[in-house]
Coordinates of C-alpha atoms in Angstrom, one line a residue:
M183 CA 27.8 -127.9 -90.1
D184 CA 28.2 -127.4 -86.3
A185 CA 31.5 -125.5 -86.9
R186 CA 29.9 -123.4 -89.6
R187 CA 26.9 -122.6 -87.4
K188 CA 29.2 -121.7 -84.5
C189 CA 31.2 -119.4 -86.7
R190 CA 28.0 -117.7 -88.0
D191 CA 26.8 -117.1 -84.4
A192 CA 30.2 -115.6 -83.5
L193 CA 30.0 -113.5 -86.7
D194 CA 26.5 -112.2 -85.8
K195 CA 27.6 -111.3 -82.3
A196 CA 30.7 -109.6 -83.6
V197 CA 28.8 -107.6 -86.1
K198 CA 26.3 -106.4 -83.4
T199 CA 29.2 -105.5 -81.1
S200 CA 31.0 -103.6 -83.8
T201 CA 27.8 -101.8 -84.9
D202 CA 27.0 -100.7 -81.3
A203 CA 30.5 -99.7 -80.4
K204 CA 31.3 -96.0 -80.3
P205 CA 35.1 -95.8 -79.9
S206 CA 36.4 -92.6 -78.6
D207 CA 40.1 -93.3 -78.0
D208 CA 42.9 -95.1 -79.8
A209 CA 42.6 -98.3 -77.9
T210 CA 38.9 -98.8 -78.7
R211 CA 39.4 -97.7 -82.3
A212 CA 42.2 -100.3 -82.7
A213 CA 40.1 -103.1 -81.1
K214 CA 37.1 -102.2 -83.4
A215 CA 39.4 -102.1 -86.5
T216 CA 40.7 -105.6 -85.6
L217 CA 37.2 -106.9 -85.1
D218 CA 36.0 -105.4 -88.4
K219 CA 38.9 -106.9 -90.2
L220 CA 38.0 -110.4 -88.8
I221 CA 34.3 -109.8 -89.7
G222 CA 35.4 -109.2 -93.3
Q223 CA 37.5 -112.3 -93.4
A224 CA 34.7 -114.4 -91.8
R225 CA 32.2 -113.2 -94.5
K226 CA 34.5 -114.6 -97.2
L227 CA 34.4 -118.1 -95.8
D228 CA 32.5 -120.5 -98.1
A229 CA 31.4 -124.1 -98.4
K230 CA 35.0 -125.1 -99.3
T231 CA 36.2 -124.0 -95.9
T232 CA 37.4 -126.7 -93.5
V233 CA 36.0 -127.4 -90.1
D234 CA 39.3 -126.2 -88.4
T235 CA 39.1 -122.9 -90.3
W236 CA 35.5 -122.4 -89.2
N237 CA 36.4 -123.1 -85.6
D238 CA 39.5 -121.0 -85.7
M239 CA 37.6 -118.0 -87.2
A240 CA 34.8 -118.4 -84.5
S241 CA 37.5 -118.3 -81.8
K242 CA 39.2 -115.3 -83.3
L243 CA 35.9 -113.4 -83.6
D244 CA 34.9 -114.2 -80.0
K245 CA 38.4 -113.1 -78.8
A246 CA 38.3 -109.8 -80.8
R247 CA 34.8 -109.1 -79.6
G248 CA 35.9 -109.6 -76.0
N249 CA 38.9 -107.3 -76.6
L250 CA 36.6 -104.6 -77.9
S251 CA 34.2 -104.9 -75.0
Q252 CA 37.1 -104.7 -72.5
A253 CA 38.5 -101.6 -74.3
L254 CA 35.1 -99.9 -74.2
D255 CA 34.7 -100.8 -70.5
A256 CA 38.1 -99.5 -69.7
K257 CA 37.4 -96.2 -71.5
A258 CA 34.1 -95.8 -69.8
K259 CA 35.7 -96.4 -66.4
A260 CA 38.5 -93.9 -67.2
D261 CA 35.9 -91.3 -68.4
E262 CA 33.9 -91.8 -65.2
E263 CA 37.0 -91.4 -63.0
A264 CA 38.0 -88.3 -64.9
K265 CA 34.5 -86.9 -64.4
R266 CA 34.6 -87.6 -60.7
Q267 CA 38.0 -85.9 -60.3
A268 CA 36.8 -82.9 -62.3
E269 CA 33.7 -82.6 -60.1
A270 CA 35.8 -82.9 -56.9
Q271 CA 38.2 -80.3 -58.2
A272 CA 35.4 -77.9 -59.1
Q273 CA 33.8 -78.5 -55.6
A274 CA 37.2 -77.8 -54.0
Q275 CA 37.6 -74.6 -56.0
Q276 CA 34.1 -73.5 -54.9
Q277 CA 34.9 -74.1 -51.3
A278 CA 38.4 -72.5 -51.4
P279 CA 37.0 -68.9 -51.9
Q280 CA 34.5 -69.4 -49.1
Q281 CA 37.2 -70.5 -46.7
Q282 CA 39.4 -67.6 -47.7
Q283 CA 36.5 -65.2 -47.0
Q284 CA 36.0 -66.7 -43.6
T285 CA 39.7 -66.4 -42.6
M286 CA 40.3 -62.9 -44.0
P287 CA 40.8 -60.3 -41.2
A288 CA 38.4 -57.4 -41.1
P289 CA 39.6 -54.4 -43.1
T290 CA 41.1 -51.5 -41.2
P291 CA 39.1 -48.3 -41.5
Q292 CA 40.6 -45.7 -43.7
Y293 CA 40.1 -42.0 -43.0
R294 CA 40.0 -39.6 -45.9
R295 CA 40.4 -35.9 -45.9
S296 CA 38.3 -34.1 -48.4
S297 CA 39.7 -31.1 -50.2
G298 CA 38.5 -27.6 -49.4
S299 CA 37.8 -26.3 -46.0
G300 CA 39.5 -29.1 -44.0
S301 CA 36.3 -30.9 -43.3
T302 CA 36.2 -34.7 -43.1
S303 CA 34.1 -36.9 -45.4
V304 CA 32.2 -39.8 -43.9
P305 CA 31.1 -42.5 -46.3
Q306 CA 27.8 -44.0 -45.4
G307 CA 26.0 -47.1 -46.8
N308 CA 26.4 -48.1 -50.4
G309 CA 25.4 -45.0 -52.3
G310 CA 27.0 -42.2 -50.3
G311 CA 25.0 -39.7 -48.5
T312 CA 25.1 -36.3 -46.9
T313 CA 27.3 -35.8 -43.9
N314 CA 27.3 -33.1 -41.3
N315 CA 30.7 -31.7 -41.8
N316 CA 31.9 -28.2 -41.1
N317 CA 30.8 -26.7 -44.4
G318 CA 27.6 -28.8 -45.0
G319 CA 29.0 -30.5 -48.1
T320 CA 28.2 -33.9 -49.5
S321 CA 30.3 -37.0 -49.5
N322 CA 30.1 -39.5 -52.4
G323 CA 31.9 -42.3 -50.7
N324 CA 30.7 -45.8 -51.4
S325 CA 32.4 -47.8 -48.7
G326 CA 30.1 -48.7 -45.9
G327 CA 29.6 -47.6 -42.4
W328 CA 32.9 -46.0 -41.3
Y329 CA 32.7 -43.2 -38.8
V330 CA 35.3 -40.4 -39.1
P331 CA 35.5 -38.1 -36.1
P332 CA 35.5 -34.4 -36.9
E333 CA 38.8 -32.7 -36.9
T334 CA 39.7 -30.7 -33.8
N335 CA 42.0 -27.7 -33.6
D336 CA 43.8 -29.0 -30.6
N337 CA 45.7 -32.3 -30.8
S338 CA 43.8 -34.0 -28.0
L339 CA 41.3 -36.8 -28.3
P340 CA 37.6 -36.0 -27.8
S341 CA 36.6 -36.8 -24.3
N342 CA 33.0 -37.8 -24.7
D343 CA 32.9 -39.5 -28.1
S344 CA 31.3 -43.0 -27.4
S345 CA 31.9 -44.2 -31.0
L346 CA 35.6 -44.5 -30.5

């Protein structure tokens, strides 16, 4: 009777573990399948079963239940580690563009010559604006804050231009 009760207790624990298990990989599926097979065999035991068979089945159920628990724990740890690595990688990717922006040199101003009367366009702000060039035209540039000195007829530098 003690061996039978021991096996029934092992069977109850095995059924609960199998029911609660949510296998998500091959190792946990295999461990659950083994436990389920043993549960089926244990349910077929009857009054004619010997004490040794009851004890042997209880031992097999406990071992299979332990194997399933270990497989589930290993999978959970692996999933947690993969999640940590993915978070670390995502964080590193977020920081990489910020570091690149900090180390990039300032862009060199580019001067443009507008077509027409030889006047120079001066982009201002984000939406473009009116410039005071030789013919009173408008510039639609959208780069910000560059100063383009007006063209001079002689090839000398302006002597009093403080913006240079």
